[in-house]
Amino acid sequence: MSTPPHAPRRPASAPNLSTPEIISQRIDEELRKEAALLKERKRKEVKVLLLGQAESGKSTLQKHFQLLYAQGTLDSERPSWRPAVYFNIIKAVRMILAELDFEFASRTPGNEFTTDDIVQDLSNVRTALLPLVAMEDALASEINGGVSIPGGRSGAYVRSGWQTMLDQKASLKLPETATVAAQTLSRVANEIKLLWKHPTVQHYIEERKIRVEESAEFFLDQIHRITQPDYMPTTDDILRVRLRTLGVIEHNFSVLMGGTSYNWRLFDVGGARGQRQAWVPYFDDAISIIFLAPISAFDQYLEEDTKINRIDDSLQLFTAICSNKIFEKVHLVLMLNKTDLLRQKLAADVKIKRYITSYGNRPNTYEAAASYFRQHFTHAHKKNTTESSRHLYLHFTSMLDTQTIQRIISDVGEGILQKHVSQVGLI
Ligand SMILES: Nc1nc2c(ncn2[C@@H]2O[C@H](COP(=O)(O)OP(=O)(O)OP(=O)(O)O)[C@@H](O)[C@H]2O)c(=O)[nH]1
Ligand SMILES: [Mg+2]
């Protein structure tokens, strides 16, 4: 190969850039740069796990993070929540009808809530609603992208990237089954209202014979708004939607603190018992755990094991987290969540001691209950903390109180960041 006439000539004294030593120096330099970049990235990366049993409010808390730090992404995801709202309503209608069937089958004469006329009226409403109820599984399957939950459990859930999948498929347009569901819902909106407001249904709700999911009441009360053809979920709707999380979903936020932009990596996990083994690979190098325990759940049992009281399960899980060596130095935040529902239940005179005998003769008030649950969780932490310096940051929360929860997120965030900054020096 000949040198082109105008190519600059290497002076005789200049080093030969292709000697093995130079190549090796260059590789070293590249590796150093890469390591420095990695270190810098790690320095700005804050890894937080959201843990707790199913329905404890982890995904709802994640939405609040999103609302605070990445409002734009929540806005762009808005359309993909529409099928989920429909799904929540259809499921509630199905649960109400199933319970009515059961109650009517065993009705006794003279009961003012189950007269022949009432049974006939509600049976007509039922007939009108059957086509809607029949769509539940197909809608769940569409939301799930056709993948079913291991173990054959039905229902709708979200997994990593689900919104992108829906967005790519349909952008603002509703997917096929959801479109039919929207039309059917508009057609039977009056019947849903009739059913929901019916004194017999309200009576069974009060008597706690009909138990719908916690967000159902909110959606059913607003059925006419939701069944409008141009309905788009509000932020409140998104916060209320119930969809199980499947596996572990990572959410990234850029958070500006003290003039530096940190990359928050928030891991939201599926909380049901069968899902918990999927958490383990994410335990390494987590700087913080936010553990959610719904203290309103004292009268509820696990869906996956109906013998186990949900508060017991939360305590057991929290104990396991506290005693795990890998979390000895973690910044541990405990949110005793759903305080609004706890207040509601106590106002309706649901007795804690009926479900938790050790509650004894303590007053059935919010203050006494909150202090009792706090004591149990702090005790579990203290008993299972070998690293004496690990502190427990405890908050009573309601995810419906957006203003307060956002202030708590800011406070919790600062604490987590301080911990992070004190540890990055070790990297
Ligand atoms: N009233 C009330 N509802 C809440 C609160 N926190 C969460 N919810 C509702 O409880 C339901 C379950 O919340 P999620 O955030 O989906 O629960 P999760 O812990 O992510 O559940 P999994 O994904 O199954 O592990 C949703 O309908 C939420 O809107 C709260 O403080 N008060
Ligand atoms: Mg979830």
CSV table of C-alpha atoms and ligand atoms in Angstrom, one decimal:
chain,number,residue,atom,x,y,z
A,1,MET,CA,0.0,0.0,0.0
A,2,SER,CA,1.5,3.4,-1.0
A,3,THR,CA,1.2,6.6,1.1
A,4,PRO,CA,-1.1,9.2,-0.6
A,5,PRO,CA,0.8,12.3,-1.8
A,6,HIS,CA,-0.8,14.8,0.6
A,7,ALA,CA,-0.9,12.6,3.8
A,8,PRO,CA,1.1,14.2,6.6
A,9,ARG,CA,4.3,12.2,7.3
A,10,ARG,CA,5.1,11.0,10.8
A,11,PRO,CA,8.2,12.7,12.1
A,12,ALA,CA,11.0,10.3,12.7
A,13,SER,CA,10.9,11.2,16.5
A,14,ALA,CA,7.1,10.6,16.9
A,15,PRO,CA,6.0,7.5,18.7
A,16,ASN,CA,4.6,4.6,16.7
A,17,LEU,CA,0.9,4.6,17.7
A,18,SER,CA,0.4,1.0,16.9
A,19,THR,CA,3.0,-0.6,19.2
A,20,PRO,CA,1.5,-3.2,21.5
A,21,GLU,CA,2.4,-1.0,24.6
A,22,ILE,CA,0.5,1.9,23.2
A,23,ILE,CA,-2.5,-0.3,22.4
A,24,SER,CA,-2.4,-1.6,25.9
A,25,GLN,CA,-2.2,1.9,27.3
A,26,ARG,CA,-5.2,2.9,25.3
A,27,ILE,CA,-7.2,0.0,26.5
A,28,ASP,CA,-6.3,0.8,30.1
A,29,GLU,CA,-7.3,4.4,29.5
A,30,GLU,CA,-10.7,3.3,28.1
A,31,LEU,CA,-11.3,0.9,31.0
A,32,ARG,CA,-10.4,3.7,33.5
A,33,LYS,CA,-12.9,6.0,31.8
A,34,GLU,CA,-15.5,3.3,31.8
A,35,ALA,CA,-15.0,2.6,35.5
A,36,ALA,CA,-15.1,6.3,36.3
A,37,LEU,CA,-18.4,6.6,34.3
A,38,LEU,CA,-19.8,3.6,36.1
A,39,LYS,CA,-18.8,5.0,39.4
A,40,GLU,CA,-20.4,8.3,38.6
A,41,ARG,CA,-23.6,6.5,37.4
A,42,LYS,CA,-23.7,4.5,40.6
A,43,ARG,CA,-23.1,7.6,42.6
A,44,LYS,CA,-26.2,9.1,41.1
A,45,GLU,CA,-28.3,5.9,41.2
A,46,VAL,CA,-30.7,5.4,44.1
A,47,LYS,CA,-32.2,1.9,44.3
A,48,VAL,CA,-35.4,1.6,46.3
A,49,LEU,CA,-37.6,-1.4,46.8
A,50,LEU,CA,-41.3,-1.1,47.5
A,51,LEU,CA,-42.3,-4.2,49.5
A,52,GLY,CA,-45.5,-5.5,51.2
A,53,GLN,CA,-48.3,-7.9,50.8
A,54,ALA,CA,-50.8,-7.8,47.9
A,55,GLU,CA,-53.1,-4.7,47.9
A,56,SER,CA,-50.9,-2.9,50.4
A,57,GLY,CA,-50.6,0.1,48.1
A,58,LYS,CA,-47.2,-0.3,46.6
A,59,SER,CA,-48.2,0.5,43.0
A,60,THR,CA,-50.3,3.4,44.3
A,61,LEU,CA,-47.3,4.8,46.0
A,62,GLN,CA,-45.3,4.4,42.8
A,63,LYS,CA,-48.0,6.4,41.0
A,64,HIS,CA,-47.5,9.2,43.6
A,65,PHE,CA,-43.8,9.1,42.9
A,66,GLN,CA,-44.6,9.4,39.2
A,67,LEU,CA,-47.0,12.2,39.8
A,68,LEU,CA,-44.4,14.1,41.8
A,69,TYR,CA,-41.3,13.5,39.7
A,70,ALA,CA,-42.6,12.6,36.2
A,71,GLN,CA,-46.1,14.0,35.8
A,72,GLY,CA,-45.6,13.9,32.0
A,73,THR,CA,-45.3,10.1,31.9
A,74,LEU,CA,-48.5,9.7,33.9
A,75,ASP,CA,-50.3,11.9,31.5
A,76,SER,CA,-49.1,9.9,28.5
A,77,GLU,CA,-50.2,6.7,30.2
A,78,ARG,CA,-53.7,8.0,30.9
A,79,PRO,CA,-55.5,6.2,28.0
A,80,SER,CA,-54.0,2.8,29.0
A,81,TRP,CA,-55.8,3.0,32.3
A,82,ARG,CA,-59.2,3.2,30.7
A,83,PRO,CA,-59.6,-0.6,30.1
A,84,ALA,CA,-58.5,-1.1,33.7
A,85,VAL,CA,-61.2,1.2,35.1
A,86,TYR,CA,-63.8,-0.7,33.1
A,87,PHE,CA,-62.4,-4.0,34.4
A,88,ASN,CA,-62.7,-2.8,38.0
A,89,ILE,CA,-66.4,-1.9,37.4
A,90,ILE,CA,-67.3,-5.1,35.6
A,91,LYS,CA,-65.6,-7.2,38.4
A,92,ALA,CA,-67.6,-5.3,41.1
A,93,VAL,CA,-70.9,-5.8,39.2
A,94,ARG,CA,-70.1,-9.5,38.9
A,95,MET,CA,-69.3,-9.8,42.6
A,96,ILE,CA,-72.5,-8.0,43.6
A,97,LEU,CA,-74.7,-10.2,41.4
A,98,ALA,CA,-73.0,-13.4,42.6
A,99,GLU,CA,-73.7,-12.4,46.3
A,100,LEU,CA,-77.3,-11.5,45.5
A,101,ASP,CA,-77.8,-14.9,43.8
A,102,PHE,CA,-76.5,-16.5,47.0
A,103,GLU,CA,-78.6,-14.5,49.4
A,104,PHE,CA,-81.8,-14.9,47.3
A,105,ALA,CA,-81.3,-18.6,47.1
A,106,SER,CA,-81.5,-18.8,50.9
A,107,ARG,CA,-84.0,-16.0,51.6
A,108,THR,CA,-86.6,-16.4,54.3
A,109,PRO,CA,-90.2,-15.1,54.2
A,110,GLY,CA,-90.9,-11.8,55.9
A,111,ASN,CA,-87.5,-10.3,55.1
A,112,GLU,CA,-88.1,-6.7,53.9
A,113,PHE,CA,-84.9,-6.8,51.7
A,114,THR,CA,-85.8,-9.9,49.8
A,115,THR,CA,-89.5,-9.6,49.0
A,116,ASP,CA,-90.8,-11.2,45.7
A,117,ASP,CA,-91.0,-7.8,44.1
A,118,ILE,CA,-87.4,-6.9,45.0
A,119,VAL,CA,-86.2,-10.3,43.8
A,120,GLN,CA,-88.1,-9.8,40.5
A,121,ASP,CA,-86.7,-6.2,40.0
A,122,LEU,CA,-83.2,-7.2,40.7
A,123,SER,CA,-83.5,-10.3,38.5
A,124,ASN,CA,-84.5,-8.0,35.6
A,125,VAL,CA,-81.4,-5.8,36.3
A,126,ARG,CA,-79.3,-8.9,36.4
A,127,THR,CA,-80.5,-10.0,33.0
A,128,ALA,CA,-79.6,-6.6,31.5
A,129,LEU,CA,-76.1,-6.8,33.1
A,130,LEU,CA,-75.2,-10.3,32.1
A,131,PRO,CA,-73.7,-9.4,28.7
A,132,LEU,CA,-71.4,-7.0,30.5
A,133,VAL,CA,-70.4,-9.5,33.2
A,134,ALA,CA,-69.6,-12.0,30.4
A,135,MET,CA,-66.8,-9.8,29.2
A,136,GLU,CA,-64.7,-9.9,32.3
A,137,ASP,CA,-62.3,-12.6,31.4
A,138,ALA,CA,-61.9,-11.4,27.8
A,139,LEU,CA,-61.1,-7.9,29.0
A,140,ALA,CA,-58.7,-9.2,31.6
A,141,SER,CA,-56.9,-11.3,29.0
A,142,GLU,CA,-56.6,-8.2,26.7
A,143,ILE,CA,-55.2,-6.1,29.5
A,144,ASN,CA,-52.8,-9.0,30.3
A,145,GLY,CA,-51.6,-9.2,26.7
A,146,GLY,CA,-53.0,-12.8,26.5
A,147,VAL,CA,-50.7,-14.1,29.2
A,148,SER,CA,-52.3,-15.9,32.1
A,149,ILE,CA,-51.2,-15.9,35.7
A,150,PRO,CA,-49.2,-19.0,36.8
A,151,GLY,CA,-51.4,-21.2,38.9
A,152,GLY,CA,-54.5,-20.6,36.8
A,153,ARG,CA,-55.7,-17.6,38.8
A,154,SER,CA,-57.8,-15.2,36.8
A,155,GLY,CA,-57.9,-11.5,36.9
A,156,ALA,CA,-56.1,-8.5,35.3
A,157,TYR,CA,-52.6,-7.5,36.2
A,158,VAL,CA,-49.8,-5.4,35.1
A,159,ARG,CA,-46.3,-6.4,34.3
A,160,SER,CA,-43.2,-4.7,33.1
A,161,GLY,CA,-43.8,-2.5,30.0
A,162,TRP,CA,-47.6,-3.1,29.8
A,163,GLN,CA,-48.4,0.5,29.0
A,164,THR,CA,-45.9,0.6,26.1
A,165,MET,CA,-47.5,-2.6,24.7
A,166,LEU,CA,-51.0,-1.0,24.8
A,167,ASP,CA,-49.7,2.3,23.5
A,168,GLN,CA,-47.9,0.8,20.6
A,169,LYS,CA,-51.0,-1.2,19.7
A,170,ALA,CA,-53.6,1.4,19.9
A,171,SER,CA,-52.2,4.8,21.0
A,172,LEU,CA,-55.3,6.8,21.9
A,173,LYS,CA,-57.7,4.2,20.4
A,174,LEU,CA,-59.1,1.6,22.8
A,175,PRO,CA,-58.2,-2.0,22.1
A,176,GLU,CA,-60.9,-4.2,20.7
A,177,THR,CA,-62.5,-5.8,23.8
A,178,ALA,CA,-62.2,-2.6,25.8
A,179,THR,CA,-64.1,-0.8,23.0
A,180,VAL,CA,-67.0,-3.3,23.2
A,181,ALA,CA,-66.8,-3.0,27.0
A,182,ALA,CA,-67.1,0.8,26.8
A,183,GLN,CA,-70.1,0.5,24.5
A,184,THR,CA,-71.8,-2.1,26.7
A,185,LEU,CA,-71.1,0.0,29.8
A,186,SER,CA,-72.7,3.1,28.2
A,187,ARG,CA,-75.8,1.0,27.4
A,188,VAL,CA,-76.2,-0.4,30.9
A,189,ALA,CA,-75.1,2.6,32.9
A,190,ASN,CA,-78.6,3.1,34.3
A,191,GLU,CA,-78.9,-0.6,35.4
A,192,ILE,CA,-75.5,-0.4,37.1
A,193,LYS,CA,-76.7,2.7,39.0
A,194,LEU,CA,-80.0,0.9,39.9
A,195,LEU,CA,-78.1,-2.1,41.2
A,196,TRP,CA,-75.6,-0.1,43.1
A,197,LYS,CA,-78.1,2.2,44.8
A,198,HIS,CA,-80.7,-0.5,45.5
A,199,PRO,CA,-81.6,-0.6,49.2
A,200,THR,CA,-81.1,-4.4,49.3
A,201,VAL,CA,-77.6,-4.1,47.8
A,202,GLN,CA,-76.7,-1.2,50.2
A,203,HIS,CA,-78.0,-3.2,53.1
A,204,TYR,CA,-75.8,-6.2,52.2
A,205,ILE,CA,-72.8,-3.8,51.8
A,206,GLU,CA,-73.5,-2.4,55.3
A,207,GLU,CA,-73.9,-5.9,56.7
A,208,ARG,CA,-70.6,-6.8,54.9
A,209,LYS,CA,-72.2,-9.7,53.1
A,210,ILE,CA,-71.4,-8.1,49.8
A,211,ARG,CA,-67.7,-7.3,49.7
A,212,VAL,CA,-66.4,-5.5,46.7
A,213,GLU,CA,-62.9,-4.3,46.1
A,214,GLU,CA,-61.9,-1.2,48.0
A,215,SER,CA,-62.0,1.1,44.9
A,216,ALA,CA,-65.3,-0.3,43.6
A,217,GLU,CA,-67.4,2.1,45.6
A,218,PHE,CA,-65.6,5.1,44.1
A,219,PHE,CA,-66.1,4.0,40.5
A,220,LEU,CA,-69.7,2.8,41.0
A,221,ASP,CA,-70.7,6.1,42.5
A,222,GLN,CA,-69.4,7.9,39.4
A,223,ILE,CA,-70.7,5.5,36.8
A,224,HIS,CA,-72.3,8.2,34.6
A,225,ARG,CA,-69.0,10.1,34.2
A,226,ILE,CA,-67.1,6.9,33.5
A,227,THR,CA,-69.5,5.7,30.9
A,228,GLN,CA,-69.4,8.8,28.7
A,229,PRO,CA,-68.0,8.0,25.2
A,230,ASP,CA,-65.1,10.5,25.6
A,231,TYR,CA,-64.2,9.3,29.1
A,232,MET,CA,-60.5,9.7,30.0
A,233,PRO,CA,-59.3,8.5,33.5
A,234,THR,CA,-58.5,11.4,35.9
A,235,THR,CA,-55.5,11.2,38.2
A,236,ASP,CA,-57.8,10.2,41.0
A,237,ASP,CA,-59.2,7.3,38.9
A,238,ILE,CA,-55.7,6.2,38.2
A,239,LEU,CA,-54.8,6.2,41.8
A,240,ARG,CA,-57.9,4.2,42.6
A,241,VAL,CA,-57.6,1.5,39.9
A,242,ARG,CA,-56.8,-1.9,41.2
A,243,LEU,CA,-54.6,-4.1,39.0
A,244,ARG,CA,-52.2,-6.7,40.5
A,245,THR,CA,-48.6,-6.4,39.8
A,246,LEU,CA,-46.9,-9.4,38.3
A,247,GLY,CA,-43.2,-9.9,39.0
A,248,VAL,CA,-41.1,-6.9,39.5
A,249,ILE,CA,-41.5,-3.6,37.6
A,250,GLU,CA,-38.7,-1.0,37.5
A,251,HIS,CA,-39.6,2.7,37.3
A,252,ASN,CA,-37.0,5.3,36.7
A,253,PHE,CA,-37.2,8.9,37.9
A,254,SER,CA,-34.8,11.8,37.6
A,255,VAL,CA,-34.9,13.6,40.9
A,256,LEU,CA,-33.1,16.9,41.4
A,257,MET,CA,-31.7,17.3,44.9
A,258,GLY,CA,-29.1,19.8,46.2
A,259,GLY,CA,-28.3,20.7,42.6
A,260,THR,CA,-27.5,17.2,41.5
A,261,SER,CA,-29.8,15.0,39.4
A,262,TYR,CA,-30.2,11.5,40.8
A,263,ASN,CA,-31.6,8.6,38.9
A,264,TRP,CA,-34.1,6.9,41.2
A,265,ARG,CA,-34.7,3.3,40.4
A,266,LEU,CA,-38.0,2.2,42.1
A,267,PHE,CA,-38.8,-1.5,42.1
A,268,ASP,CA,-42.5,-2.2,42.5
A,269,VAL,CA,-43.2,-5.9,43.2
A,270,GLY,CA,-46.2,-8.2,43.1
A,271,GLY,CA,-47.0,-8.8,46.8
A,272,ALA,CA,-49.0,-12.1,46.8
A,273,ARG,CA,-47.3,-15.0,48.5
A,274,GLY,CA,-46.7,-16.9,45.2
A,275,GLN,CA,-44.8,-13.8,43.9
A,276,ARG,CA,-42.4,-13.2,46.7
A,277,GLN,CA,-39.6,-15.4,45.5
A,278,ALA,CA,-39.3,-13.1,42.5
A,279,TRP,CA,-38.1,-10.3,44.8
A,280,VAL,CA,-34.8,-11.9,45.8
A,281,PRO,CA,-32.6,-11.0,42.8
A,282,TYR,CA,-33.4,-7.3,43.5
A,283,PHE,CA,-32.3,-7.3,47.1
A,284,ASP,CA,-28.6,-6.7,46.4
A,285,ASP,CA,-27.4,-3.1,46.7
A,286,ALA,CA,-30.8,-1.7,47.5
A,287,ILE,CA,-30.2,1.5,49.5
A,288,SER,CA,-33.8,1.7,50.9
A,289,ILE,CA,-36.9,-0.4,51.4
A,290,ILE,CA,-40.3,1.2,51.7
A,291,PHE,CA,-42.5,-1.4,53.3
A,292,LEU,CA,-46.2,-0.9,53.1
A,293,ALA,CA,-48.6,-2.5,55.6
A,294,PRO,CA,-52.3,-1.8,55.2
A,295,ILE,CA,-53.6,-1.5,58.8
A,296,SER,CA,-57.2,-1.4,57.7
A,297,ALA,CA,-56.9,-5.0,56.8
A,298,PHE,CA,-57.5,-6.4,60.3
A,299,ASP,CA,-60.8,-8.0,59.3
A,300,GLN,CA,-59.5,-9.4,56.0
A,301,TYR,CA,-57.8,-12.7,55.0
A,302,LEU,CA,-55.3,-13.4,52.3
A,303,GLU,CA,-56.8,-14.2,49.0
A,304,GLU,CA,-54.0,-16.8,48.5
A,305,ASP,CA,-54.6,-18.4,51.9
A,306,THR,CA,-57.9,-17.6,53.4
A,307,LYS,CA,-56.9,-18.8,56.9
A,308,ILE,CA,-54.3,-16.1,57.3
A,309,ASN,CA,-55.3,-12.7,58.7
A,310,ARG,CA,-53.8,-10.0,56.6
A,311,ILE,CA,-52.2,-8.1,59.5
A,312,ASP,CA,-50.5,-11.3,60.6
A,313,ASP,CA,-49.1,-11.8,57.2
A,314,SER,CA,-47.8,-8.2,57.0
A,315,LEU,CA,-46.1,-8.6,60.4
A,316,GLN,CA,-44.6,-11.9,59.4
A,317,LEU,CA,-43.3,-10.5,56.1
A,318,PHE,CA,-42.0,-7.4,57.8
A,319,THR,CA,-40.2,-9.6,60.4
A,320,ALA,CA,-38.6,-11.6,57.6
A,321,ILE,CA,-37.3,-8.4,56.0
A,322,CYS,CA,-36.0,-6.9,59.2
A,323,SER,CA,-34.1,-10.1,60.1
A,324,ASN,CA,-32.6,-10.6,56.7
A,325,LYS,CA,-28.8,-9.9,56.9
A,326,ILE,CA,-28.7,-8.3,53.5
A,327,PHE,CA,-30.9,-5.5,54.8
A,328,GLU,CA,-28.9,-4.8,57.9
A,329,LYS,CA,-27.8,-1.3,56.7
A,330,VAL,CA,-30.7,-0.4,54.5
A,331,HIS,CA,-32.7,2.8,55.0
A,332,LEU,CA,-36.0,1.3,56.3
A,333,VAL,CA,-39.2,3.1,55.9
A,334,LEU,CA,-42.5,1.6,57.1
A,335,MET,CA,-45.8,3.0,55.9
A,336,LEU,CA,-48.8,1.9,58.0
A,337,ASN,CA,-51.2,2.5,55.1
A,338,LYS,CA,-54.9,2.9,54.4
A,339,THR,CA,-55.5,4.9,57.6
A,340,ASP,CA,-58.6,6.4,55.9
A,341,LEU,CA,-60.2,2.9,55.6
A,342,LEU,CA,-59.2,2.1,59.1
A,343,ARG,CA,-61.0,5.2,60.3
A,344,GLN,CA,-64.0,4.3,58.2
A,345,LYS,CA,-64.2,0.7,59.5
A,346,LEU,CA,-63.9,1.8,63.1
A,347,ALA,CA,-66.6,4.5,62.5
A,348,ALA,CA,-68.9,1.7,61.2
A,349,ASP,CA,-68.1,-0.1,64.5
A,350,VAL,CA,-66.3,-3.0,63.1
A,351,LYS,CA,-64.6,-4.5,66.2
A,352,ILE,CA,-60.9,-5.2,66.0
A,353,LYS,CA,-61.0,-7.7,68.8
A,354,ARG,CA,-63.4,-9.9,66.8
A,355,TYR,CA,-60.5,-10.6,64.4
A,356,ILE,CA,-57.4,-10.1,66.5
A,357,THR,CA,-58.1,-11.5,70.0
A,358,SER,CA,-55.0,-10.1,71.5
A,359,TYR,CA,-56.4,-6.6,70.9
A,360,GLY,CA,-58.4,-7.3,74.1
A,361,ASN,CA,-60.4,-4.6,75.7
A,362,ARG,CA,-58.5,-1.6,74.2
A,363,PRO,CA,-60.9,1.1,72.9
A,364,ASN,CA,-62.1,0.5,69.4
A,365,THR,CA,-60.9,3.9,68.3
A,366,TYR,CA,-58.5,5.1,65.6
A,367,GLU,CA,-55.9,6.4,68.1
A,368,ALA,CA,-55.9,3.1,70.1
A,369,ALA,CA,-55.7,1.0,67.0
A,370,ALA,CA,-53.0,3.0,65.4
A,371,SER,CA,-50.9,2.9,68.5
A,372,TYR,CA,-51.5,-0.9,68.8
A,373,PHE,CA,-50.4,-1.6,65.3
A,374,ARG,CA,-47.4,0.8,65.5
A,375,GLN,CA,-46.3,-1.0,68.7
A,376,HIS,CA,-46.4,-4.4,67.0
A,377,PHE,CA,-44.4,-3.3,63.9
A,378,THR,CA,-41.8,-1.4,65.9
A,379,HIS,CA,-41.4,-4.3,68.2
A,380,ALA,CA,-40.8,-6.7,65.2
A,381,HIS,CA,-38.2,-4.3,64.0
A,382,LYS,CA,-36.4,-3.9,67.3
A,383,LYS,CA,-36.4,-7.7,67.9
A,384,ASN,CA,-34.9,-8.4,64.5
A,385,THR,CA,-32.3,-5.7,64.2
A,386,THR,CA,-28.8,-6.8,64.8
A,387,GLU,CA,-27.2,-3.7,63.3
A,388,SER,CA,-27.9,-1.3,66.2
A,389,SER,CA,-27.7,1.8,63.9
A,390,ARG,CA,-30.6,0.8,61.7
A,391,HIS,CA,-33.4,3.2,62.3
A,392,LEU,CA,-37.1,2.6,61.4
A,393,TYR,CA,-38.8,5.6,59.8
A,394,LEU,CA,-42.5,5.1,60.3
A,395,HIS,CA,-45.4,7.0,58.7
A,396,PHE,CA,-49.1,6.6,59.0
A,397,THR,CA,-50.4,7.1,55.4
A,398,SER,CA,-53.4,7.3,53.2
A,399,MET,CA,-52.7,7.1,49.5
A,400,LEU,CA,-55.9,9.1,48.9
A,401,ASP,CA,-54.5,12.2,50.6
A,402,THR,CA,-52.3,13.3,47.7
A,403,GLN,CA,-51.0,16.5,49.4
A,404,THR,CA,-49.8,14.7,52.5
A,405,ILE,CA,-48.4,11.7,50.7
A,406,GLN,CA,-46.4,13.9,48.4
A,407,ARG,CA,-44.9,15.7,51.4
A,408,ILE,CA,-44.1,12.4,53.0
A,409,ILE,CA,-42.4,11.2,49.7
A,410,SER,CA,-40.3,14.4,49.7
A,411,ASP,CA,-39.2,13.8,53.4
A,412,VAL,CA,-38.6,10.1,52.8
A,413,GLY,CA,-36.7,10.9,49.6
A,414,GLU,CA,-34.4,13.3,51.5
A,415,GLY,CA,-33.7,10.7,54.1
A,416,ILE,CA,-33.0,8.0,51.5
A,417,LEU,CA,-30.7,10.4,49.7
A,418,GLN,CA,-28.7,11.2,52.8
A,419,LYS,CA,-28.2,7.5,53.4
A,420,HIS,CA,-27.2,7.1,49.8
A,421,VAL,CA,-24.7,10.0,49.9
A,422,SER,CA,-23.2,8.6,53.1
A,423,GLN,CA,-22.7,5.2,51.4
A,424,VAL,CA,-21.5,6.2,47.9
A,425,GLY,CA,-18.1,7.1,49.3
A,426,LEU,CA,-17.7,3.3,49.8
A,427,ILE,CA,-18.1,2.5,46.1
B,1,LIG,N1,-58.8,3.9,50.5
B,1,LIG,C1,-57.5,3.6,50.2
B,1,LIG,N2,-57.2,2.8,49.2
B,1,LIG,C2,-55.9,2.6,48.9
B,1,LIG,C3,-54.8,3.1,49.7
B,1,LIG,N3,-53.7,2.7,49.2
B,1,LIG,C4,-54.0,2.0,48.1
B,1,LIG,N4,-55.3,1.9,48.0
B,1,LIG,C5,-56.1,1.1,47.0
B,1,LIG,O1,-55.8,-0.2,47.2
B,1,LIG,C6,-55.8,-1.0,46.0
B,1,LIG,C7,-54.6,-1.8,45.9
B,1,LIG,O2,-53.5,-1.0,45.8
B,1,LIG,P1,-52.2,-1.4,44.9
B,1,LIG,O3,-51.3,-0.2,45.0
B,1,LIG,O4,-52.6,-1.9,43.6
B,1,LIG,O5,-51.6,-2.6,45.8
B,1,LIG,P2,-50.2,-3.3,45.6
B,1,LIG,O6,-49.5,-3.4,46.9
B,1,LIG,O7,-49.5,-2.8,44.4
B,1,LIG,O8,-50.7,-4.8,45.2
B,1,LIG,P3,-50.0,-6.0,44.4
B,1,LIG,O9,-49.6,-5.4,43.1
B,1,LIG,O10,-51.0,-7.0,44.2
B,1,LIG,O11,-48.9,-6.5,45.2
B,1,LIG,C8,-56.0,0.1,44.9
B,1,LIG,O12,-57.3,0.1,44.4
B,1,LIG,C9,-55.6,1.4,45.5
B,1,LIG,O13,-56.3,2.5,45.0
B,1,LIG,C10,-55.2,4.0,50.8
B,1,LIG,O14,-54.3,4.5,51.6
B,1,LIG,N5,-56.5,4.2,51.0
B,2,MG,MG,-48.9,-3.5,42.6
